[in-house]
XYZ file of C-alpha atoms in Angstrom:
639
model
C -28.264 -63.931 9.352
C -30.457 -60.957 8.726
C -30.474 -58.718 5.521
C -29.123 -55.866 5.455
C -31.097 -52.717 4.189
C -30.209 -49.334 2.462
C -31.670 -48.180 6.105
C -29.639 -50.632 8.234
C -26.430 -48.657 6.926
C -24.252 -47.063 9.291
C -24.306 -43.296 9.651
C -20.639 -42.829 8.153
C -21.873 -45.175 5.372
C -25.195 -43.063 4.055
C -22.935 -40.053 4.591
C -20.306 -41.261 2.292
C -23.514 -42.034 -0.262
C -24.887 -38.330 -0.117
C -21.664 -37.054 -0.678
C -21.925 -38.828 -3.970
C -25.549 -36.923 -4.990
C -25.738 -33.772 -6.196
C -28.642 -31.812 -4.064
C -31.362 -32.670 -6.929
C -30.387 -36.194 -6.436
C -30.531 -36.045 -2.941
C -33.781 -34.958 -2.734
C -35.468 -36.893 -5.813
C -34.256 -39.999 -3.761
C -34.896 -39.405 -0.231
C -37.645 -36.957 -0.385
C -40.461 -39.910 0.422
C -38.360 -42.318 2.868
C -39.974 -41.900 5.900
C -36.719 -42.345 8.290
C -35.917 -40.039 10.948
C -32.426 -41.367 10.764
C -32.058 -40.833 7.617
C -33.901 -36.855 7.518
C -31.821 -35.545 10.009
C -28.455 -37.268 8.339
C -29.677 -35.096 5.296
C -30.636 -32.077 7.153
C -26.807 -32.086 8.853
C -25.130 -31.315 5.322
C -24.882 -28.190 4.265
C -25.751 -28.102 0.276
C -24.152 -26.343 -2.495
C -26.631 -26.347 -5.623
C -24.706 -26.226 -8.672
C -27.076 -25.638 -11.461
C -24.142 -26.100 -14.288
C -24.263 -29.395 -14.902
C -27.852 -30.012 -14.293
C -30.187 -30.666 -17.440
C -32.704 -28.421 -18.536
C -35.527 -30.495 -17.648
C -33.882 -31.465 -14.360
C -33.789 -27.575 -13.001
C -37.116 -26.963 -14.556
C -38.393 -29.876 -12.567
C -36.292 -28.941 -9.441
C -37.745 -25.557 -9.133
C -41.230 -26.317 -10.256
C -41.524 -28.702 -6.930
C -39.389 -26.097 -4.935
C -42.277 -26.261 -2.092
C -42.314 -30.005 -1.898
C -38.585 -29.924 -1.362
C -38.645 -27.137 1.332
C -39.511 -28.750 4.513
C -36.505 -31.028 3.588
C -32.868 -31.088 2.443
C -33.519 -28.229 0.040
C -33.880 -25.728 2.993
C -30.357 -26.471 3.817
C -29.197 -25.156 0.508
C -26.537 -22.716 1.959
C -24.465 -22.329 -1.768
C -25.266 -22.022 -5.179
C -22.941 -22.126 -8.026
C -23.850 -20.452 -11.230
C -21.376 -21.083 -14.824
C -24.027 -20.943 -17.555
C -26.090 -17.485 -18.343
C -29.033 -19.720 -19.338
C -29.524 -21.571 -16.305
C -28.966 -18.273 -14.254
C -31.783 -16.749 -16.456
C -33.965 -19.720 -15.692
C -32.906 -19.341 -11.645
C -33.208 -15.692 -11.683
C -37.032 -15.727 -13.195
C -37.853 -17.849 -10.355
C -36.340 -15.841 -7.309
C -37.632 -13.072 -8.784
C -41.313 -14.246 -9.001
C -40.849 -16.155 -5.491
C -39.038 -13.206 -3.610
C -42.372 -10.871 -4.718
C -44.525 -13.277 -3.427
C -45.300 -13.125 0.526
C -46.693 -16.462 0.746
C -43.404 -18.312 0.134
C -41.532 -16.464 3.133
C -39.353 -20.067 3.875
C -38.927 -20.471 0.275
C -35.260 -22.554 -0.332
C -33.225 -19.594 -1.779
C -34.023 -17.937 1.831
C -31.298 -20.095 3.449
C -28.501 -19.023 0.478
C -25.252 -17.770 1.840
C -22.848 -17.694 -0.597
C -23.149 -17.122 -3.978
C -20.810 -18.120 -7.176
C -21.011 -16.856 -10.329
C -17.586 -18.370 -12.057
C -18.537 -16.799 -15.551
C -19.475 -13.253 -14.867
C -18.656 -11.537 -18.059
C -21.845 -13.029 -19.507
C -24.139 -10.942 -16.865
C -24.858 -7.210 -16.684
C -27.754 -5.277 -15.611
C -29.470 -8.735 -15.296
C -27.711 -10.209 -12.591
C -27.951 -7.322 -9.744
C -31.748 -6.040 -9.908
C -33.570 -9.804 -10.073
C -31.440 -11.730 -7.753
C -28.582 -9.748 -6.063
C -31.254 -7.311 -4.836
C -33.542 -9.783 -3.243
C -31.280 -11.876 -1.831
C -29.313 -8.944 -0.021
C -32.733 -6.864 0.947
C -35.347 -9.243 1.010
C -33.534 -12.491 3.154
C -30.742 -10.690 4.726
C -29.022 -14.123 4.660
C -26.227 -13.678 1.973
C -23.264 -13.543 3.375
C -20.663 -14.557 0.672
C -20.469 -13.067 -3.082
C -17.896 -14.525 -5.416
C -18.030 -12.647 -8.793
C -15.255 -14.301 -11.467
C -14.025 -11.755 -14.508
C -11.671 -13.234 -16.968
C -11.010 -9.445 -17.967
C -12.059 -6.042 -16.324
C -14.130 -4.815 -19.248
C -17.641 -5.219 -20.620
C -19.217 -6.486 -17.624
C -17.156 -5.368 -15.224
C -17.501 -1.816 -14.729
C -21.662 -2.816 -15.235
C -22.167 -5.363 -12.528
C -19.450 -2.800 -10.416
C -21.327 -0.025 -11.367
C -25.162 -1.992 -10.291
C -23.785 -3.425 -7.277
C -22.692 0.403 -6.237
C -26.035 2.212 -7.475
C -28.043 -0.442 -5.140
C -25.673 -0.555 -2.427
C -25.561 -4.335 -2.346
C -23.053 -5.349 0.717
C -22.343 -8.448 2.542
C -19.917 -10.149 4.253
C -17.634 -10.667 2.281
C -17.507 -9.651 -1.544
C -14.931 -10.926 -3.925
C -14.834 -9.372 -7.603
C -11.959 -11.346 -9.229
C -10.127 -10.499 -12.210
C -8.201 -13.043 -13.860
C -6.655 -11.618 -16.479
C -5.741 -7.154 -16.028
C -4.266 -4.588 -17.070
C -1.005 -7.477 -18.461
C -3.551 -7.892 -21.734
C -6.460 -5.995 -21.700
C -5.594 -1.872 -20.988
C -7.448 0.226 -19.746
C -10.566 -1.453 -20.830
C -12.372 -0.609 -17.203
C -13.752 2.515 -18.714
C -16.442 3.677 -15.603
C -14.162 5.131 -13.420
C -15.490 5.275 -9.512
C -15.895 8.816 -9.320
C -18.430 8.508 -12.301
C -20.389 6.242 -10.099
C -23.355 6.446 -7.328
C -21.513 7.517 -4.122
C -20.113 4.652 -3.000
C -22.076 2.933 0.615
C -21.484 -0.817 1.778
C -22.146 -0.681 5.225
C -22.211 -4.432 5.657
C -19.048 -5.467 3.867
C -16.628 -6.785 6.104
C -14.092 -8.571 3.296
C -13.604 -6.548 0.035
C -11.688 -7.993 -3.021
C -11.738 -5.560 -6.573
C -10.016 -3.866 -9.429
C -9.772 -0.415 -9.864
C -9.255 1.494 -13.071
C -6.813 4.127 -11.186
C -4.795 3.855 -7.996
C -6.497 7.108 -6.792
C -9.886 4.960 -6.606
C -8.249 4.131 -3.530
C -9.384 6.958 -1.623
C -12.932 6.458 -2.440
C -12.758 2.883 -1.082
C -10.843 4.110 2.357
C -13.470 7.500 2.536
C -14.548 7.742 5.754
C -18.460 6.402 6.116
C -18.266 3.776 2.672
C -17.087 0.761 3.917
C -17.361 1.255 7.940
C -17.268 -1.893 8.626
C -14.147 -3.154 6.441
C -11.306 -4.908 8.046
C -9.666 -6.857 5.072
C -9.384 -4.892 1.724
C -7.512 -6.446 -1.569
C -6.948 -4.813 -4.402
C -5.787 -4.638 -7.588
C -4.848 -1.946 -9.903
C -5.830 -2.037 -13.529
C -3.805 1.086 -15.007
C -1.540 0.383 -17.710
C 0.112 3.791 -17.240
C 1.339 2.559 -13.811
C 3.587 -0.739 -15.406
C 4.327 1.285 -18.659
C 4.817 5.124 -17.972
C 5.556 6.145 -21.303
C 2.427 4.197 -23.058
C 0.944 6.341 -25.622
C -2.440 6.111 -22.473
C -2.869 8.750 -19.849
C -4.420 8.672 -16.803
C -7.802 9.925 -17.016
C -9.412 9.809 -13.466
C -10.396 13.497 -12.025
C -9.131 12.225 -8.542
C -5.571 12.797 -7.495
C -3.703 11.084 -4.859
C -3.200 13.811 -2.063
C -1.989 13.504 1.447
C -4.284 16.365 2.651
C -7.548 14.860 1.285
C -6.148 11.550 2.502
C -5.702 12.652 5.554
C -8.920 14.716 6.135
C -11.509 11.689 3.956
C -10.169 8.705 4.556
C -10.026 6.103 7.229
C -7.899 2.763 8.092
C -8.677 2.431 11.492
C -10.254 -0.748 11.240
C -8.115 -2.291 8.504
C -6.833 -5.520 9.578
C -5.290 -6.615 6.396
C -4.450 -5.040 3.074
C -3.338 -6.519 0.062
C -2.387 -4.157 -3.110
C -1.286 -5.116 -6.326
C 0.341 -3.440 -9.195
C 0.329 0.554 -7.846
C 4.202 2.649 -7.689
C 6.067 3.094 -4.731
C 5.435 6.710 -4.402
C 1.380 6.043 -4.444
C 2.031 3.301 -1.810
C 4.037 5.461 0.320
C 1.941 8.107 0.100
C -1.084 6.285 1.467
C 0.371 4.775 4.206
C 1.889 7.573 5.320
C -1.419 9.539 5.262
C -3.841 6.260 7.211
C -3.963 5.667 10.269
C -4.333 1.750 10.823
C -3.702 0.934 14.593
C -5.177 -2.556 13.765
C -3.365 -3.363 11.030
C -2.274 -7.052 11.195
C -0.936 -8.456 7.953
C 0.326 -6.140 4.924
C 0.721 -7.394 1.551
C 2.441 -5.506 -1.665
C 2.429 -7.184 -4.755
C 4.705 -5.315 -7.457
C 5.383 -1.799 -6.801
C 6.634 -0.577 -9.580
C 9.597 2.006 -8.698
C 10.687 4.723 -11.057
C 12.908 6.669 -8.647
C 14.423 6.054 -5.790
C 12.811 9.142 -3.351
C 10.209 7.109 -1.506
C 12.527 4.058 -0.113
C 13.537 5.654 2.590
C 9.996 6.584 3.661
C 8.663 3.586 2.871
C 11.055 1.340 5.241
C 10.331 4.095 8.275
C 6.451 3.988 7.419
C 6.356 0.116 7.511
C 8.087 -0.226 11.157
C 6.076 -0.560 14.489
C 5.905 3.638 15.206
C 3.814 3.693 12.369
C 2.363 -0.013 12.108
C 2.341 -0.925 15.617
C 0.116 -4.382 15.511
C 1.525 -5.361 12.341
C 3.174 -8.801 12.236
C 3.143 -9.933 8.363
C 4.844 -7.867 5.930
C 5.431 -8.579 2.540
C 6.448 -6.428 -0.556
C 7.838 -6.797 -4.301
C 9.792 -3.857 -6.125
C 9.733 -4.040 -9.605
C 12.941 -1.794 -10.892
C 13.775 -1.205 -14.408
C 16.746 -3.460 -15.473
C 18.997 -0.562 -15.776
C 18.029 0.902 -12.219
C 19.971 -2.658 -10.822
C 23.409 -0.942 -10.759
C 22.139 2.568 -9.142
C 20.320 0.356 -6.751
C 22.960 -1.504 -5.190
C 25.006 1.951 -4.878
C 21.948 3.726 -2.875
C 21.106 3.650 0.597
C 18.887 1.115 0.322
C 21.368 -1.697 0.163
C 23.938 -0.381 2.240
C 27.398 -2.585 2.759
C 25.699 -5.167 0.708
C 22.754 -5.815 2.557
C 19.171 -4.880 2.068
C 17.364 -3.163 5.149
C 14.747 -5.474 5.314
C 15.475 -8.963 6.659
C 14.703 -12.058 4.283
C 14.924 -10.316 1.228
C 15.952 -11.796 -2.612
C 16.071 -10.379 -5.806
C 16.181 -11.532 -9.601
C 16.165 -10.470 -13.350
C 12.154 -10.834 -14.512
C 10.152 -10.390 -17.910
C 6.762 -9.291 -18.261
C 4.680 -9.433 -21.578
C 2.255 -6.430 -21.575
C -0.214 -5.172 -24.188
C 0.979 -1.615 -25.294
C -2.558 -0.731 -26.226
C -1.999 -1.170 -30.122
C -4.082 -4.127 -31.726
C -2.428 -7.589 -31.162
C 1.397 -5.806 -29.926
C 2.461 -6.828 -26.746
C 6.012 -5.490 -25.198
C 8.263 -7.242 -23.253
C 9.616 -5.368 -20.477
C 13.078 -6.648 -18.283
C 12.404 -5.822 -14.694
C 15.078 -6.313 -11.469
C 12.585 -7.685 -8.641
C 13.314 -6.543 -5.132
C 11.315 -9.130 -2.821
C 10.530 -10.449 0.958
C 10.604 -13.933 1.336
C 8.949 -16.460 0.813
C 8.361 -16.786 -2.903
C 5.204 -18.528 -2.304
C 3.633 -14.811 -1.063
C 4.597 -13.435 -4.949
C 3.416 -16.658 -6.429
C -0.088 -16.475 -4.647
C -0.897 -12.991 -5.902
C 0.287 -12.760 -9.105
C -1.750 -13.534 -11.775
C 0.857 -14.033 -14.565
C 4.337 -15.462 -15.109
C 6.661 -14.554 -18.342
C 8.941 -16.922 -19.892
C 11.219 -19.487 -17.743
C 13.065 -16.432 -15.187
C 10.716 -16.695 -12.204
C 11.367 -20.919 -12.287
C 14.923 -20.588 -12.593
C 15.082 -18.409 -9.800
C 12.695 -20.164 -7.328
C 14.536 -23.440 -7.859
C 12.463 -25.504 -6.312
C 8.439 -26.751 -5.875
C 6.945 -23.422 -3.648
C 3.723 -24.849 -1.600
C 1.015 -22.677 -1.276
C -2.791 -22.946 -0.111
C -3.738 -20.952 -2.072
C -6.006 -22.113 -4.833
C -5.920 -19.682 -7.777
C -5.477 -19.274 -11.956
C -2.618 -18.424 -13.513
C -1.297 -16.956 -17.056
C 2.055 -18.396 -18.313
C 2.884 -16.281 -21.533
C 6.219 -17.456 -23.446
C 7.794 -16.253 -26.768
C 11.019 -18.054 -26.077
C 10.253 -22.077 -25.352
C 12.778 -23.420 -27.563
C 14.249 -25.316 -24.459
C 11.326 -27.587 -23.251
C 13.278 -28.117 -19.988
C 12.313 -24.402 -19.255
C 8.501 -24.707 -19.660
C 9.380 -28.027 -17.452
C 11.194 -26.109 -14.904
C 8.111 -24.052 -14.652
C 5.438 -26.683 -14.198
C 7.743 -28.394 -11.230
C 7.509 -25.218 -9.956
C 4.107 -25.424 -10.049
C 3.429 -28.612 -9.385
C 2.710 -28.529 -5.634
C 1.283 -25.367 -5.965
C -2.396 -25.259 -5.342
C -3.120 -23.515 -8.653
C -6.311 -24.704 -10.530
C -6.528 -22.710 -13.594
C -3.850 -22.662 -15.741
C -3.548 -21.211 -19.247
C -0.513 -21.389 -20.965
C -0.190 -19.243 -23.962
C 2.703 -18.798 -26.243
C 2.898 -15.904 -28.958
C 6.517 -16.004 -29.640
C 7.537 -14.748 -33.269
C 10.491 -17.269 -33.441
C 11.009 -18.984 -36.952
C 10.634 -22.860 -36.956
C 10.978 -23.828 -33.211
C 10.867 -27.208 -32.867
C 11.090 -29.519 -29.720
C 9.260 -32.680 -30.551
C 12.518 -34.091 -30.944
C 13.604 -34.212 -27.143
C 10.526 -32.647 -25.616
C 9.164 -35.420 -23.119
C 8.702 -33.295 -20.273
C 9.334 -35.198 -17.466
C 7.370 -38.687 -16.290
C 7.573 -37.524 -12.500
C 5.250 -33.957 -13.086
C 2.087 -34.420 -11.166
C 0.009 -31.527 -11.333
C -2.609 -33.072 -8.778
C -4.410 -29.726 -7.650
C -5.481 -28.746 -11.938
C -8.472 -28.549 -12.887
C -8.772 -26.107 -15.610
C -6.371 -25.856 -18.554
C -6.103 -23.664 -21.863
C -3.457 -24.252 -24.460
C -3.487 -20.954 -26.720
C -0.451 -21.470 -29.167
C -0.991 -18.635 -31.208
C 2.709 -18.507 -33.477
C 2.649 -20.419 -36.366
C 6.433 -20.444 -35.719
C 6.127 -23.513 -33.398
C 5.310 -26.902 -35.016
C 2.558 -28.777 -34.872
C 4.381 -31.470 -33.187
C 6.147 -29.791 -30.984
C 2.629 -28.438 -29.520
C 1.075 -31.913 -29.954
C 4.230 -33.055 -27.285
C 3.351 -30.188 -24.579
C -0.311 -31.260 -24.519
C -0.059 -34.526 -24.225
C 2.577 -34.399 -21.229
C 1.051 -31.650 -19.573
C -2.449 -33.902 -19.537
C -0.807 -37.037 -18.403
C 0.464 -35.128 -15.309
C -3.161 -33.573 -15.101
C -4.978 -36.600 -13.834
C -8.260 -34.426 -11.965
C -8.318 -32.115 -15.000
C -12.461 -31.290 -15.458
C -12.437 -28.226 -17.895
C -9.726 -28.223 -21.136
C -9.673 -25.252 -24.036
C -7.518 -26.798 -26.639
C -6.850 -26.541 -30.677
C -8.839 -29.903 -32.053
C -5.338 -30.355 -34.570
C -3.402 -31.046 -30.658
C -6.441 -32.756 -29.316
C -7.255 -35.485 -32.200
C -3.084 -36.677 -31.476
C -3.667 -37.253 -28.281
C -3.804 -41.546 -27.190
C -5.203 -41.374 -23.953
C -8.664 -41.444 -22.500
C -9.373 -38.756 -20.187
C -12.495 -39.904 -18.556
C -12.694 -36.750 -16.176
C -13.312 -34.229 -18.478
C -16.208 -32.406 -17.696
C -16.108 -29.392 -19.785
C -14.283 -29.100 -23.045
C -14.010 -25.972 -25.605
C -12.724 -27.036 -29.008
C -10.782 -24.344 -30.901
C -11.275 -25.710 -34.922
C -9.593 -24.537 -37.588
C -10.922 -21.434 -39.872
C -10.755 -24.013 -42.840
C -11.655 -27.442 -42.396
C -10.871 -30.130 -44.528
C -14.508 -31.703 -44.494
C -17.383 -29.165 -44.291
C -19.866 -31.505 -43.668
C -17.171 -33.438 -40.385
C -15.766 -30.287 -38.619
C -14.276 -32.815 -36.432
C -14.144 -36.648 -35.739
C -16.898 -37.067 -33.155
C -16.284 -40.482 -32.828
C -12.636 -39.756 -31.946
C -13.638 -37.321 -29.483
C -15.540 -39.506 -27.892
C -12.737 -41.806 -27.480
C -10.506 -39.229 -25.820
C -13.325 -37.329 -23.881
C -16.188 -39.884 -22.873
C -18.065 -38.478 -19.753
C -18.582 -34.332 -21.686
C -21.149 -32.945 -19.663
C -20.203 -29.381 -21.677
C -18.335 -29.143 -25.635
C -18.103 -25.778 -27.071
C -16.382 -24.624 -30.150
C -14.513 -21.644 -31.856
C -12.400 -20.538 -34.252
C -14.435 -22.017 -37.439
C -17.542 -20.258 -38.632
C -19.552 -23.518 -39.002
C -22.504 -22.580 -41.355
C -26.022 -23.205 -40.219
C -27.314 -25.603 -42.941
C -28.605 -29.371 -42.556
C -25.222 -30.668 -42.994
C -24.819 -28.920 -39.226
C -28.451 -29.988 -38.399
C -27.173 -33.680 -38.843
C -24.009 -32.916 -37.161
C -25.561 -32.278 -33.923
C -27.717 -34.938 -34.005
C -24.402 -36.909 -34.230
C -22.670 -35.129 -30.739
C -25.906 -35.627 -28.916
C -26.296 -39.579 -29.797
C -22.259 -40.001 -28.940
C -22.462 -37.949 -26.079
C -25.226 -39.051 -23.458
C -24.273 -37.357 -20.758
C -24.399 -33.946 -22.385
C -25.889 -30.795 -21.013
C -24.782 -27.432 -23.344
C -23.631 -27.904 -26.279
C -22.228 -24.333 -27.773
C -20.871 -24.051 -31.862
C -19.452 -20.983 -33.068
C -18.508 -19.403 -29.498
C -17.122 -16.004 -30.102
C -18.267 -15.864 -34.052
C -17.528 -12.632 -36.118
C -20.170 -13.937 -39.238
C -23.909 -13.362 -38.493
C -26.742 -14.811 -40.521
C -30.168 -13.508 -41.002
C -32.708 -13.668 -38.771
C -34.962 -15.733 -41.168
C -31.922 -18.487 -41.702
C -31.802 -18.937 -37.985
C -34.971 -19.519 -37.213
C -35.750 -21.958 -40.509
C -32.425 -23.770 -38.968
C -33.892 -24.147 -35.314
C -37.340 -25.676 -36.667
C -35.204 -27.811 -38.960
C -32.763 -29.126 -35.912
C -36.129 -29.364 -33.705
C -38.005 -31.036 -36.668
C -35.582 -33.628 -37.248
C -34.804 -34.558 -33.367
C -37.978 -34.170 -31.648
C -39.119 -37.819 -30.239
C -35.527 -38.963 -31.836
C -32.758 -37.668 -29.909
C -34.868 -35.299 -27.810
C -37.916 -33.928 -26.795
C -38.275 -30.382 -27.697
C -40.337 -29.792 -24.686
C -37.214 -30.123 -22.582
C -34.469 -28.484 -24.557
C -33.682 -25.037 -25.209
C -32.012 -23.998 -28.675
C -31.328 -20.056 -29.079
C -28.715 -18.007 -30.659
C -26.338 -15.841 -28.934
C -24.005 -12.913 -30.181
C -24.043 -13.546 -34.269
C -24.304 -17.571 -35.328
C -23.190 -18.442 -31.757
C -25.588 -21.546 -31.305
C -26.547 -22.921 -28.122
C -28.161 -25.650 -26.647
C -29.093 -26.969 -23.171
C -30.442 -30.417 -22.812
């Protein structure tokens, strides 16, 4: 009997193996086998180069023998994923010098296609001119751009505002927004009009968010997207949810048929998707477009304040108008009091709806009024096409338990997406449970739960054991964000710990330490983990029990924290010493995330030659880590 050799393995074997190594990996191990076999298994995957978990050393080295790797594996780099603004700095110095220089024409980032950026409110001017630009002008190969906003402020209306002014257009370009115009209004303050005429001439698939629905019209005018044949998008107002909201509307453009009909063009629309406009705008553009090719058409919470445009709308969305059209779907959000009026009108004549499939139910929705920290909850009678699944997928938040009551049962979608559940009643825990069945076979990813209720003393430790059959297989992200002091400690201490037990993929978790520290299990697959500490700690010089942590949380490539102002003294020099012993497999490490305090410039730097001083040839060499400071005391690390 012979003896089998790495090289003896089967194809299906070695393939199973690569899947295992990250790209670095992959090449560091392979590069030198000289196998044919073996090459051209490599050269048949397709690579995605995710630069967030990789150590700083590891990406220096990586990109430093770029050319080595070229006439390999690396070429076949089709996808790069970007989380951390560090490691994009570090990336985007190196396109930028390679893309200027002629010699490296088959350079590795000249087979990218698609590009993620899952942190985007941490870029601005500096993402679009040294990478954006090169890849789109100088390789013509990007064909996929996936920017990810947790709000549409700040960075937003920046990185909108670049990508417009340099006319950078591909394929497909998706500008998510995770959280809108529900918590953060009227924060996209560079309107379109204000901008560079808009001119993407290559984009095929458009997703964005708009500050006012009238944007639309600059997005349909005739000549700036010609070749656009799927268009989402989402409207940011405030003004259109709330209409008596102490905030105008402050675009200069105005919805009007006859500029509609004379600027803009559908003819090539093959799918639209809008979200949060009024009935009347809706109405009013698709009675002005023509759209011969339109396919699928998708309206996610109209918000009706009179009755006028039903009529219209049900005429305008038959086959006359819409001839190819072969998916609709809509959602009518009615005040409460508009239920009764409704069922008299025309629209639901003899008891029946015009539309075929359709349901209705009482909402809530928990929107910020503008005012500092004062939300409003608003009761809303929702008008809807089957299936549910259609709402689910395109709405980003849900309000207390009236959406899971009505659906009633587990919706499947494909879907993958994040989603906001806001509560200020969960004094029944077999409401949030309803909920979470709900979404159980769901393929959401990102959830953040966040409860800001102003009830006194709710508790529900006492018979809050969710449920032992919730299996929330498809989450990966979670944030708990229990801001009331009216709900107990235990009672929060019970959610966490049942909602992570049914969580068993869950890589990234933002969660109060005081929840955290209770938990008993081991949850070996957390990847990423932001720690919110409390303001006042019991023990200045232990902010919190690494030891525990790494009992709960062993494999951390990524621990942040907030809340605290930890102060930057030696007691904190010998506290990170401490989370980089415990924690081996740590990349960033990131204190004081989000910190209002900020130190002098001279007490930072004395504390980063102290922290360097005391590590270097100990816990790390200061050749291959990077300590700066970010907005205020906001310390980070990469390792």
């Amino acid at each position: 009997m012979t003896n089998a050799t790495f090289e003896s393995l089967p194809n299906e074997v070695l393939l199973i193996i690569f899947g295992y190594l990250s790209t670095f990996d992959l090449c560091e191990a392979f590069l030198n086998v000289k196998n044919v076999r073996i090459e051209n298994l490599i050269t048949s995957i397709r690579h995605t180069l995710d630069v967030s978990l990789m150590h700083y050393d590891k990406l220096h080295q990586f990109l430093s023998k770029i050319n080595e790797y070229t006439n390999r594996s690396v070429a076949l780099i089709d996808s790069v994923v970007l989380h951390d603004s560090s490691a994009c700095t570090m990336l985007c110095n190196h396109l930028e010098t390679r893309l200027n220089d002629s010699e490296d024409s088959n350079d590795w980032f000249r087979s990218i296609k698609k590009l993620h950026i899952l942190n985007s409110n941490s870029y601005g001017y500096d993402l679009v001119q040294p990478i954006l630009k090169p890849l789109v002008y100088g390789t013509h190969t990007l064909k996929y751009l996936h920017l990810v906003f947790d709000r549409p402020a700040y960075s937003y209306p920046t990185i909108l505002s670049e990508l417009v002014l340099h006319r950078i257009s591909v394929y497909s370009m998706i500008l998510e927004v995770e959280q809108g115009h529900e918590f953060y209004p009227n924060e996209l303050t560079k309107d379109f009009h204000k901008m560079q005429p808009l001119y993407w001439p290559n984009t095929v698939k458009l997703t964005l968010s708009i500050q006012h629905p009238s944007e639309l019209m600059l997005l349909l005018k005739r000549d700036a997207l010609p070749a656009l044949e799927h268009l989402n998008v989402t409207n940011e107002d405030i003004h259109t949810v709330l209409p008596l909201s102490q905030y105008k509307p402050v675009s200069n453009i105005q919805f009007c048929e006859h500029d509609l009909r004379q600027t803009a063009d559908g003819t090539r629309l093959r799918s639209l998707i809008l979200r949060f406009i009024t009935l009347r705008d809706a109405t009013l553009l698709l009675g002005s477009l023509s759209m011969p090719l339109l396919e699928k058409l998708i309206l996610v919470d109209l918000y009706v304040h009179t009755l006028n445009h039903i009529d219209e709308f049900q005429k305008l969305c038959g086959p006359t108008h819409v001839p190819a059209l072969k998916n609709l779907y809509f959602s009518f959000c009615f005040p409460q009091d508009m239920e009764h009026v409704l069922r008299k009108s025309s629209f639901h004549r003899n008891g029946e709806w015009p539309f075929d499939n359709i349901d209705c139910y009482i909402d809530e929705s928990l929107i910020a009024t503008g005012r500092l920290h004062d939300f409003a909850t608003t009761t809303l009678f929702i008008v809807y096409k089957r299936p549910i699944s259609v709402l689910l997928q395109h709405r980003r938040t849900l309000h207390n338990h009236r959406f899971a009551t009505h659906a009633s049962a587990p919706i499947f979608t494909t879907r993958r997406q994040s989603l906001l559940l806001t509560y200020d009643k969960i004094d029944k825990p077999d409401e949030l449970f309803k909920t979470l069945q709900v979404l159980a076979r769901c393929s959401v990813d990102k959830l953040h739960l966040k409860y800001r209720g102003d009830q006194a003393n709710v508790s529900m430790a006492s018979n809050c054991a969710l449920s032992g059959n919730l299996f929330l297989r498809h989450l990966r992200s979670m944030t708990f964000d229990f801001e009331s002091m009216s709900i107990k400690r235990s009672a929060t201490v019970a959610i966490v710990k049942q909602i992570l037990h049914a969580s068993p993929n869950l890589s990234d978790l933002v969660i109060d330490w005081s929840d955290f520290c209770h938990c008993s299990q081991t949850y070996s697959n957390l990847k990423h983990l932001h720690l919110i500490l409390d303001r006042i700690y019991p023990e200045p010089k232990q902010h919190f029990d690494v030891r525990r942590l790494a009992q709960l949380a062993p494999h951390l490539c990524s621990l942040e924290t907030s809340g605290a102002n930890i102060m930057l003294d030696e007691n904190l020099v010998k506290f990170v010493l401490k989370i980089i012993r415990q924690f081996d497999q740590l990349v960033y490490l990131t204190l004081n995330k989000n910190n209002l305090y900020k130190s002098k410039e001279n007490k930072k730097v004395i504390f980063k030659e102290t922290l360097i001083a005391a590590g270097h040839n100990r816990v790390f060499d200061c050749n291959n880590i990077r300590i700066q400071f970010y907005t205020r005391d906001a310390l980070y690390i990469w390792l």
